[in-house]
Coordinates of C-alpha atoms in Angstrom, one line a residue:
Chain A
M933 CA 74.1 102.5 110.9
K934 CA 73.3 101.3 114.3
W935 CA 75.3 98.4 115.6
K936 CA 74.0 95.3 117.3
R937 CA 75.5 94.4 120.7
S938 CA 77.1 91.3 119.4
E939 CA 78.9 93.2 116.7
R940 CA 79.9 95.9 119.1
L941 CA 81.4 93.3 121.5
V942 CA 83.6 91.8 118.7
D943 CA 84.8 95.1 117.4
M944 CA 85.3 96.5 120.9
T945 CA 87.4 93.5 122.0
H946 CA 89.6 93.9 118.9
Y947 CA 89.9 97.7 119.4
L948 CA 90.9 97.3 123.1
M949 CA 93.4 94.6 122.3
E950 CA 95.1 96.8 119.7
H951 CA 95.2 99.8 122.1
P952 CA 96.4 98.5 125.5
Q953 CA 97.1 100.9 128.3
Q954 CA 95.3 103.7 126.5
L955 CA 92.4 105.6 128.0
I956 CA 89.5 105.4 125.5
P957 CA 86.6 107.8 126.1
L958 CA 83.2 106.2 126.1
T959 CA 82.1 108.7 123.6
F960 CA 84.6 107.2 121.1
F961 CA 82.7 103.9 121.2
A962 CA 79.3 105.6 121.3
D963 CA 80.1 107.6 118.2
S964 CA 81.8 104.8 116.5
Y965 CA 78.7 102.5 116.9
Q966 CA 76.0 105.1 116.9
S967 CA 74.9 103.8 120.3
A968 CA 73.9 105.3 123.6
K969 CA 76.6 105.6 126.3
S970 CA 74.5 103.4 128.6
S971 CA 74.6 100.6 126.0
I972 CA 78.3 101.0 125.7
S973 CA 78.7 100.8 129.5
E974 CA 76.8 97.6 129.5
D975 CA 78.9 96.2 126.7
L976 CA 82.1 97.1 128.6
S977 CA 81.0 95.3 131.7
I978 CA 80.6 92.2 129.6
V979 CA 84.0 92.7 128.1
K980 CA 85.5 93.4 131.6
E981 CA 84.0 90.2 133.1
T982 CA 85.2 88.0 130.3
F983 CA 88.7 89.6 130.1
E984 CA 89.1 89.0 133.9
E985 CA 87.7 85.5 133.9
R986 CA 89.8 84.3 131.0
G987 CA 93.0 85.8 132.1
I988 CA 93.1 88.3 129.2
G989 CA 93.5 91.3 131.4
L990 CA 91.9 94.1 133.4
L991 CA 89.4 96.7 132.1
V992 CA 89.7 99.8 134.3
T993 CA 87.0 102.4 134.1
V994 CA 87.9 106.0 134.9
P995 CA 84.8 108.0 135.7
G996 CA 84.1 111.6 134.9
A997 CA 84.3 113.9 131.8
A998 CA 88.0 113.1 131.1
G999 CA 87.3 109.4 131.9
G1000 CA 87.0 106.3 129.8
V1001 CA 88.1 102.8 129.8
K1002 CA 91.6 101.2 129.7
Y1003 CA 92.6 97.7 128.8
I1004 CA 95.5 96.5 130.9
P1005 CA 97.0 93.2 129.6
K1006 CA 97.5 91.0 132.6
V1007 CA 98.1 87.2 132.7
Q1008 CA 97.0 84.8 135.4
E1009 CA 99.4 82.8 137.5
R1010 CA 98.5 79.6 135.6
Q1011 CA 99.5 81.2 132.3
V1012 CA 102.9 82.2 133.7
K1013 CA 103.4 78.6 135.0
E1014 CA 102.5 77.3 131.6
I1015 CA 105.1 79.4 129.8
V1016 CA 107.8 78.6 132.4
E1017 CA 107.2 74.9 131.9
E1018 CA 107.2 75.2 128.2
L1019 CA 110.4 77.1 128.2
K1020 CA 112.0 74.6 130.6
S1021 CA 111.1 71.6 128.5
E1022 CA 112.2 73.4 125.3
L1023 CA 115.5 74.5 126.6
A1024 CA 116.4 71.2 128.2
H1025 CA 117.0 69.5 124.8
S1026 CA 120.6 68.5 124.6
D1027 CA 121.0 69.6 121.0
R1028 CA 120.7 73.2 122.3
L1029 CA 124.1 72.8 124.0
L1030 CA 126.8 75.0 122.4
P1031 CA 130.5 75.1 123.0
G1032 CA 131.3 77.0 126.2
G1033 CA 128.2 75.9 127.9
Y1034 CA 125.9 78.3 126.0
L1035 CA 122.4 77.4 125.0
F1036 CA 120.9 77.9 121.5
M1037 CA 117.8 80.0 122.0
T1038 CA 117.6 81.9 118.7
D1039 CA 114.7 79.8 117.5
L1040 CA 112.6 80.6 120.6
L1041 CA 113.3 84.3 120.3
G1042 CA 112.2 84.1 116.7
N1043 CA 108.8 82.4 117.5
P1044 CA 106.3 85.3 117.5
E1045 CA 103.6 83.4 119.4
L1046 CA 105.9 82.5 122.2
V1047 CA 107.6 85.8 122.4
N1048 CA 104.2 87.5 122.5
R1049 CA 103.2 85.5 125.5
V1050 CA 106.6 86.2 127.2
G1051 CA 106.0 89.9 126.6
K1052 CA 102.6 89.8 128.1
V1053 CA 104.0 88.0 131.2
F1054 CA 106.6 90.7 131.8
A1055 CA 104.2 93.5 131.0
S1056 CA 101.9 92.0 133.7
A1057 CA 104.6 92.3 136.3
F1058 CA 104.8 96.1 135.6
F1059 CA 101.1 96.6 134.8
D1060 CA 100.6 99.3 137.5
Q1061 CA 103.9 101.0 137.3
K1062 CA 104.9 104.0 135.2
I1063 CA 107.1 102.8 132.4
D1064 CA 108.1 105.2 129.6
V1065 CA 110.6 103.2 127.6
I1066 CA 111.7 99.6 127.1
M1067 CA 115.5 99.3 126.5
T1068 CA 117.4 96.3 125.2
V1069 CA 120.7 95.7 123.5
A1070 CA 121.0 94.4 120.0
T1071 CA 120.3 91.8 118.8
K1072 CA 118.6 88.9 120.6
G1073 CA 116.6 90.9 123.2
I1074 CA 114.8 93.0 120.5
S1075 CA 111.8 90.6 120.0
I1076 CA 111.1 90.4 123.7
A1077 CA 111.5 94.2 124.1
H1078 CA 108.9 94.8 121.4
A1079 CA 106.5 92.2 122.8
I1080 CA 106.6 93.9 126.3
A1081 CA 106.4 97.3 124.7
R1082 CA 103.3 96.4 122.7
H1083 CA 101.5 95.3 125.9
L1084 CA 102.6 98.4 127.8
N1085 CA 102.1 100.8 124.8
V1086 CA 105.6 102.4 125.1
P1087 CA 108.5 102.7 122.7
V1088 CA 111.5 100.5 122.4
V1089 CA 115.1 101.8 122.3
V1090 CA 117.9 99.5 121.1
V1091 CA 121.4 99.9 122.4
R1092 CA 124.1 99.0 119.8
R1093 CA 127.7 97.8 120.0
D1094 CA 128.7 99.9 117.1
N1095 CA 128.0 103.4 115.9
K1096 CA 125.9 103.8 112.7
V1097 CA 125.2 106.8 110.7
T1098 CA 121.5 106.1 110.8
E1099 CA 121.4 106.7 114.5
G1100 CA 122.4 110.3 114.3
S1101 CA 124.3 111.8 117.3
T1102 CA 124.9 109.1 120.0
V1103 CA 126.0 108.7 123.6
S1104 CA 128.5 106.0 124.2
I1105 CA 129.8 104.4 127.3
N1106 CA 132.4 101.8 128.1
Y1107 CA 131.6 99.0 130.5
V1108 CA 133.1 95.8 131.8
S1109 CA 131.4 92.6 130.6
G1110 CA 130.5 90.4 133.5
S1111 CA 132.0 87.1 132.7
S1112 CA 134.9 87.9 130.4
R1113 CA 135.9 91.1 132.2
R1114 CA 136.6 92.7 128.9
I1115 CA 136.0 96.4 128.3
Q1116 CA 133.0 96.8 125.9
T1117 CA 131.2 99.7 124.3
M1118 CA 127.5 100.6 124.2
V1119 CA 126.0 103.2 121.9
L1120 CA 122.6 104.8 122.0
S1121 CA 121.1 107.4 119.8
K1122 CA 120.8 110.8 121.7
R1123 CA 117.2 111.1 120.5
S1124 CA 116.1 107.8 122.1
M1125 CA 115.2 109.1 125.5
K1126 CA 114.3 112.3 127.4
S1127 CA 115.6 113.0 130.9
G1128 CA 113.4 111.8 133.7
Q1129 CA 112.0 108.8 131.9
R1130 CA 111.4 105.5 133.7
V1131 CA 113.0 102.7 131.8
L1132 CA 112.4 98.9 131.8
I1133 CA 115.5 97.0 130.7
T1134 CA 115.2 93.6 129.1
D1135 CA 117.4 90.9 127.6
D1136 CA 117.2 87.3 126.6
F1137 CA 120.0 86.0 128.9
M1138 CA 121.8 87.2 132.0
K1139 CA 124.9 85.7 133.7
V1140 CA 126.7 88.1 136.0
G1141 CA 124.7 90.9 134.7
G1142 CA 127.4 92.9 133.0
T1143 CA 125.3 93.9 130.0
M1144 CA 122.4 94.8 132.1
N1145 CA 124.6 96.8 134.3
G1146 CA 126.1 98.6 131.3
M1147 CA 122.5 99.5 130.2
K1148 CA 121.9 100.8 133.7
N1149 CA 125.0 103.1 133.4
L1150 CA 123.8 104.3 130.0
L1151 CA 120.5 105.3 131.6
E1152 CA 122.2 107.6 133.9
E1153 CA 123.9 109.4 131.0
F1154 CA 120.3 110.2 129.9
D1155 CA 119.2 111.2 133.4
C1156 CA 116.7 108.4 133.3
T1157 CA 115.6 106.0 136.1
L1158 CA 115.6 102.3 136.1
A1159 CA 112.1 101.0 136.5
G1160 CA 113.0 97.3 136.4
C1161 CA 114.8 94.5 134.6
A1162 CA 113.3 91.5 132.8
V1163 CA 115.3 88.5 131.5
L1164 CA 114.1 85.4 129.9
V1165 CA 116.8 83.1 131.2
E1166 CA 119.2 83.8 134.0
A1167 CA 122.2 81.6 134.6
E1168 CA 123.5 80.4 138.0
H1169 CA 126.8 82.0 138.6
P1170 CA 129.3 81.9 141.5
D1171 CA 130.3 85.6 141.3
E1172 CA 128.2 88.3 142.8
R1173 CA 125.6 89.6 140.4
L1174 CA 126.0 93.2 139.2
V1175 CA 122.2 93.6 139.0
D1176 CA 120.0 92.3 141.7
D1177 CA 116.5 93.7 141.1
Y1178 CA 115.2 91.7 138.1
Y1179 CA 112.6 89.3 137.0
S1180 CA 113.5 86.0 135.2
L1181 CA 111.3 83.3 133.9
V1182 CA 113.8 80.4 133.8
K1183 CA 117.0 79.7 135.6
L1184 CA 119.8 77.7 134.0
K1185 CA 121.2 75.7 137.0
E1186 CA 123.8 73.6 135.4
V1187 CA 125.2 72.6 132.1
N1188 CA 127.2 69.4 131.8
E1189 CA 129.0 69.5 128.5
K1190 CA 130.4 65.9 128.9
D1191 CA 127.1 64.2 129.6
R1192 CA 125.2 66.8 127.5
T1193 CA 122.6 67.5 130.2
I1194 CA 121.0 70.8 130.9
E1195 CA 119.4 71.5 134.3
L1196 CA 116.8 74.2 134.5
T1197 CA 114.5 75.5 137.2
E1198 CA 111.8 78.2 137.5
G1199 CA 113.2 81.8 137.5
N1200 CA 112.4 84.3 140.2
Y1201 CA 109.2 85.7 138.6
F1202 CA 107.0 84.2 141.3
S1203 CA 109.2 84.7 144.3
K1204 CA 109.5 88.3 143.4
G1205 CA 105.8 88.6 143.3
G1206 CA 105.4 89.1 139.6
N1207 CA 101.9 87.7 139.8
Chain B
M156 CA 79.7 76.5 133.2
K157 CA 77.7 77.4 130.2
W158 CA 78.8 80.6 128.5
K159 CA 76.5 83.3 127.2
R160 CA 76.8 84.4 123.6
S161 CA 78.1 87.8 124.5
E162 CA 80.9 86.3 126.6
R163 CA 81.7 83.8 123.9
L164 CA 82.1 86.6 121.3
V165 CA 84.5 88.5 123.4
D166 CA 86.7 85.5 124.3
M167 CA 86.5 84.1 120.7
T168 CA 87.6 87.4 119.2
H169 CA 90.6 87.5 121.6
Y170 CA 91.5 83.9 120.9
L171 CA 91.3 84.3 117.1
M172 CA 93.4 87.5 117.2
E173 CA 96.1 85.7 119.3
H174 CA 96.1 82.7 116.9
P175 CA 96.1 84.1 113.3
Q176 CA 96.5 81.8 110.3
Q177 CA 95.7 78.8 112.5
L178 CA 93.0 76.4 111.8
I179 CA 90.9 76.1 114.9
P180 CA 88.4 73.2 115.1
L181 CA 84.8 74.1 116.0
T182 CA 85.0 71.5 118.7
F183 CA 87.7 73.5 120.4
F184 CA 85.3 76.4 121.0
A185 CA 82.4 74.1 121.7
D186 CA 84.3 72.3 124.4
S187 CA 85.8 75.5 125.8
Y188 CA 82.4 77.2 126.2
Q189 CA 80.3 74.1 126.8
S190 CA 78.1 75.1 123.9
A191 CA 76.6 73.3 121.0
K192 CA 78.5 73.4 117.7
S193 CA 75.5 75.1 116.1
S194 CA 75.7 78.0 118.5
I195 CA 79.5 78.3 117.8
S196 CA 78.7 78.5 114.1
E197 CA 76.3 81.3 114.7
D198 CA 78.9 83.1 116.9
L199 CA 81.5 82.7 114.2
S200 CA 79.3 84.2 111.5
I201 CA 78.8 87.3 113.7
V202 CA 82.6 87.5 114.2
K203 CA 83.2 87.0 110.5
E204 CA 80.8 89.8 109.5
T205 CA 82.3 92.2 112.0
F206 CA 85.9 91.4 111.1
E207 CA 85.2 91.9 107.4
E208 CA 83.2 95.1 107.8
R209 CA 85.7 96.8 110.2
G210 CA 88.8 95.8 108.2
I211 CA 90.1 93.4 110.9
G212 CA 90.5 90.5 108.6
L213 CA 88.9 87.5 107.1
L214 CA 87.4 84.5 108.8
V215 CA 87.7 81.4 106.6
T216 CA 85.7 78.3 107.4
V217 CA 87.0 75.0 106.3
P218 CA 84.2 72.4 106.3
G219 CA 84.5 68.7 107.2
A220 CA 85.8 66.6 110.1
A221 CA 89.3 68.1 109.8
G222 CA 87.9 71.5 109.3
G223 CA 87.5 74.6 111.5
V224 CA 87.9 78.3 111.3
K225 CA 90.9 80.4 110.5
Y226 CA 91.5 84.1 111.1
I227 CA 93.5 85.8 108.4
P228 CA 94.6 89.4 109.3
K229 CA 93.9 91.6 106.3
V230 CA 93.7 95.3 106.2
Q231 CA 91.5 97.4 103.9
E232 CA 92.8 99.8 101.4
R233 CA 91.9 102.8 103.5
Q234 CA 94.0 101.5 106.4
V235 CA 97.1 101.2 104.1
K236 CA 96.5 104.7 102.8
E237 CA 96.3 106.0 106.4
I238 CA 99.6 104.4 107.4
V239 CA 101.3 105.6 104.2
E240 CA 100.2 109.2 104.8
E241 CA 101.2 108.9 108.4
L242 CA 104.7 107.7 107.5
K243 CA 105.1 110.3 104.8
S244 CA 104.3 113.2 107.2
E245 CA 106.4 111.7 110.0
L246 CA 109.4 111.2 107.7
A247 CA 109.2 114.6 106.1
H248 CA 110.4 116.4 109.3
S249 CA 113.6 118.1 108.4
D250 CA 115.2 117.2 111.8
R251 CA 115.3 113.6 110.5
L252 CA 118.0 114.5 108.0
L253 CA 121.3 112.9 108.8
P254 CA 124.7 113.5 107.2
G255 CA 125.0 111.8 103.9
G256 CA 121.3 112.2 103.1
Y257 CA 120.2 109.4 105.5
L258 CA 116.9 109.7 107.4
F259 CA 116.6 109.1 111.1
M260 CA 113.9 106.4 111.4
T261 CA 114.9 104.5 114.6
D262 CA 112.1 106.1 116.6
L263 CA 109.4 104.8 114.2
L264 CA 110.9 101.3 114.2
G265 CA 110.7 101.4 118.0
N266 CA 107.0 102.4 118.1
P267 CA 105.2 99.2 118.7
E268 CA 101.7 100.4 117.6
L269 CA 103.0 101.8 114.3
V270 CA 105.2 98.7 113.6
N271 CA 102.3 96.4 114.4
R272 CA 100.1 98.1 111.8
V273 CA 103.0 98.0 109.2
G274 CA 103.3 94.3 109.9
K275 CA 99.6 93.8 109.3
V276 CA 99.8 95.7 106.0
F277 CA 102.7 93.6 104.7
A278 CA 101.1 90.4 106.0
S279 CA 97.9 91.4 104.1
A280 CA 99.9 91.5 100.8
F281 CA 100.9 87.8 101.4
F282 CA 97.8 86.6 103.1
D283 CA 97.0 83.8 100.6
Q284 CA 100.5 82.7 99.9
K285 CA 102.5 80.0 101.5
I286 CA 105.2 81.8 103.7
D287 CA 107.3 79.6 106.0
V288 CA 109.8 82.1 107.4
I289 CA 110.4 85.9 107.6
M290 CA 114.0 86.9 107.2
T291 CA 115.6 90.2 108.1
V292 CA 119.1 91.5 108.8
A293 CA 120.1 92.9 112.2
T294 CA 119.2 95.4 113.6
K295 CA 116.7 97.8 112.3
G296 CA 114.4 95.4 110.4
I297 CA 113.8 93.1 113.3
S298 CA 110.7 94.9 114.7
I299 CA 109.0 94.9 111.3
A300 CA 109.9 91.2 110.7
H301 CA 108.3 90.2 114.0
A302 CA 105.2 92.3 113.3
I303 CA 104.7 90.6 109.9
A304 CA 105.5 87.2 111.5
R305 CA 103.0 87.6 114.2
H306 CA 100.2 88.2 111.7
L307 CA 101.3 85.3 109.4
N308 CA 102.1 83.0 112.3
V309 CA 105.6 82.0 111.1
P310 CA 109.1 82.3 112.7
V311 CA 111.6 85.1 112.2
V312 CA 115.2 84.5 111.3
V313 CA 117.8 87.3 111.8
V314 CA 120.8 87.5 109.6
R315 CA 123.9 88.9 111.4
R316 CA 127.0 90.8 110.3
D317 CA 129.2 88.9 112.7
N318 CA 129.5 85.4 114.0
K319 CA 128.4 84.7 117.6
V320 CA 128.9 81.6 119.7
T321 CA 125.2 81.6 120.6
E322 CA 124.2 81.0 117.0
G323 CA 125.8 77.6 116.9
S324 CA 127.1 76.5 113.4
T325 CA 126.5 79.1 110.8
V326 CA 126.5 79.6 107.1
S327 CA 128.2 82.8 105.9
I328 CA 128.3 84.5 102.5
N329 CA 130.0 87.5 101.1
Y330 CA 128.1 90.0 99.1
V331 CA 128.6 93.5 97.5
S332 CA 126.7 96.2 99.2
G333 CA 124.7 98.2 96.7
S334 CA 125.8 101.8 97.2
S335 CA 129.3 101.6 98.6
R336 CA 130.3 98.6 96.5
R337 CA 132.1 97.2 99.5
I338 CA 132.4 93.5 100.2
Q339 CA 130.3 92.6 103.3
T340 CA 129.5 89.4 105.2
M341 CA 126.3 87.9 106.3
V342 CA 126.0 85.1 108.8
L343 CA 123.0 82.9 109.5
S344 CA 122.6 80.1 112.0
K345 CA 122.4 76.7 110.2
R346 CA 119.4 75.7 112.2
S347 CA 117.4 78.7 111.1
M348 CA 115.8 77.2 108.0
K349 CA 115.1 73.9 106.4
S350 CA 115.5 73.3 102.7
G351 CA 112.5 74.0 100.6
Q352 CA 111.0 76.7 102.8
R353 CA 109.4 79.8 101.3
V354 CA 110.9 83.0 102.7
L355 CA 109.7 86.5 102.9
I356 CA 112.5 89.0 103.2
T357 CA 112.0 92.3 105.0
D358 CA 114.0 95.4 105.9
D359 CA 113.5 99.0 107.0
F360 CA 115.2 100.7 104.1
M361 CA 116.4 99.8 100.5
K362 CA 118.5 101.8 98.2
V363 CA 120.0 99.7 95.4
G364 CA 119.0 96.5 97.1
G365 CA 122.4 95.2 98.0
T366 CA 121.4 93.9 101.4
M367 CA 118.2 92.4 100.1
N368 CA 120.1 90.8 97.3
G369 CA 122.6 89.4 99.9
M370 CA 119.8 87.8 101.8
K371 CA 118.5 86.4 98.5
N372 CA 121.8 84.7 97.9
L373 CA 121.9 83.5 101.5
L374 CA 118.5 81.8 100.9
E375 CA 120.0 79.8 98.0
E376 CA 122.6 78.4 100.4
F377 CA 119.7 76.9 102.4
D378 CA 117.9 75.7 99.3
C379 CA 115.0 78.0 100.1
T380 CA 112.8 80.0 97.8
L381 CA 112.2 83.7 97.8
A382 CA 108.5 84.3 98.4
G383 CA 108.7 88.1 98.4
C384 CA 110.3 91.3 99.7
A385 CA 108.8 94.0 101.9
V386 CA 110.6 97.3 102.7
L387 CA 109.2 100.2 104.7
V388 CA 111.1 102.9 102.8
E389 CA 112.7 102.6 99.4
A390 CA 115.0 105.3 98.1
E391 CA 115.1 106.6 94.5
H392 CA 118.3 105.6 92.9
P393 CA 119.9 106.1 89.5
D394 CA 121.5 102.7 89.4
E395 CA 119.7 99.6 88.4
R396 CA 118.1 97.9 91.4
L397 CA 119.4 94.5 92.4
V398 CA 116.0 93.3 93.6
D399 CA 112.9 94.2 91.5
D400 CA 110.1 92.2 93.1
Y401 CA 109.3 94.0 96.3
Y402 CA 106.6 95.9 98.2
S403 CA 107.4 99.3 99.7
L404 CA 105.1 101.7 101.6
V405 CA 107.0 104.9 101.1
K406 CA 109.5 106.2 98.5
L407 CA 112.1 108.7 99.4
K408 CA 112.3 110.8 96.2
E409 CA 114.8 113.4 97.1
V410 CA 116.8 114.8 100.0
N411 CA 118.2 118.3 99.8
E412 CA 120.8 118.6 102.5
K413 CA 121.3 122.3 101.8
D414 CA 117.7 123.3 102.0
R415 CA 117.0 120.6 104.5
T416 CA 114.0 119.3 102.6
I417 CA 112.8 115.7 102.2
E418 CA 110.5 114.7 99.4
L419 CA 108.5 111.5 99.8
T420 CA 105.8 109.8 97.8
E421 CA 103.7 106.6 98.1
G422 CA 105.6 103.4 97.7
N423 CA 104.7 100.7 95.2
Y424 CA 102.4 98.8 97.5
F425 CA 99.2 99.7 95.6
S426 CA 100.6 99.6 92.1
K427 CA 101.9 96.1 92.8
G428 CA 98.4 95.1 93.9
G429 CA 99.2 94.7 97.6
N430 CA 95.6 95.4 98.4

């Protein structure tokens, strides 16, 4: 069956969205739609233009026999601003205040639509870098890690606090948590990463950066390299940070437990040139 | 600016895919593209036909002033068969064998492309049911829970083994784990669910169903209803199962630690009428 252009455009858009950061040969589409390569090229230029105009992402064409087309999810600045504002106003509700000045964020991390957009924003900051793995620590960072991973088309590895039989052989390290100065343990399955991989570390919250720093140390045990850090919310802190190269979307400036007020500002995403 | 049909189709496909199970008024698209509602209707019938033919999903039109269009992710039987075969051949590798007859699956649960398809398959089984929440237990089920949730457009709640300050007030229960008969604890933030919600429970692995049953009990503490269960892999077990109404994709028939062989069959997804 020969496909009409309109049908091809719909199916192609779906296919590209489901296969981000993958080089797809033009022949794949030509065979799939029983259409000439020249028609496919024209289709792709329509897709490309619309993707770029609407802030869906980039469509990169690689010429030659081994070439093809690659969809790179990339948001526009206005989309980042939108999500930062949304997070700020969501997180400012006084009923999020928990004892000790913590904020309740579990509901946001369980909202697939929001998390998906957060993932796309962080993936955008690393769209042109080589990332092999997304690493996070159980439990709360997992949804963000998967959302970034889906847009970058790379696997997620989850560091645990405890050893479990289902992880097989593991590598474990001790590290000092940033704020409480307690010794803690991190465990990661030996099969998780290969030496030489470039790893993007992510988490939902960072204060001094002890957990992030622990993950950084764990990377070294695997002979892997840190490609970057992405945190949803960073907290203002008087002590020196253990990690200084990171992206954050929101910054928690101050929490007043007596007045029950929460002061938030934009994170460093823009000042770091994330977009 | 007036949009061409070809551009509208690309953008509409993207928009619908990012907003599954949401009723979108035709005026939204008409305004967005500066186009007549009649043109939008024609666009949508092209999208609908392509979505259905290619196994992307359904496009349901609700007529009337409060009406609109809704994208319902739904896979075809061949897509389920594909993923079942893929899982079976992946899981049969002898190097997945762990002490105690467990299988190493962490890499599969960290593969965003695979997990996304698994999520769509389970979402398809519940596409016409009212689901308010997806529940799982930390850590390994989280990626599947989020993948289902994204396709059903509902939040994820994660049950924990321990109490953490960042969860706020919690409800905790004790339950008996299925195979080891040990007493274990489950903790869930009080804010996670409202009474009366219909909950889909998911996990990566089920043997006797102790963990699943624990989550079922936890539901009752919240006055919520069980809408269904979805497990990636179920294991054959001589004891009576504690949960009997569930979908599984793969069944682990037998593990021979001496010969290092793993026998897998299709789960009950088809026999239960999941597709």
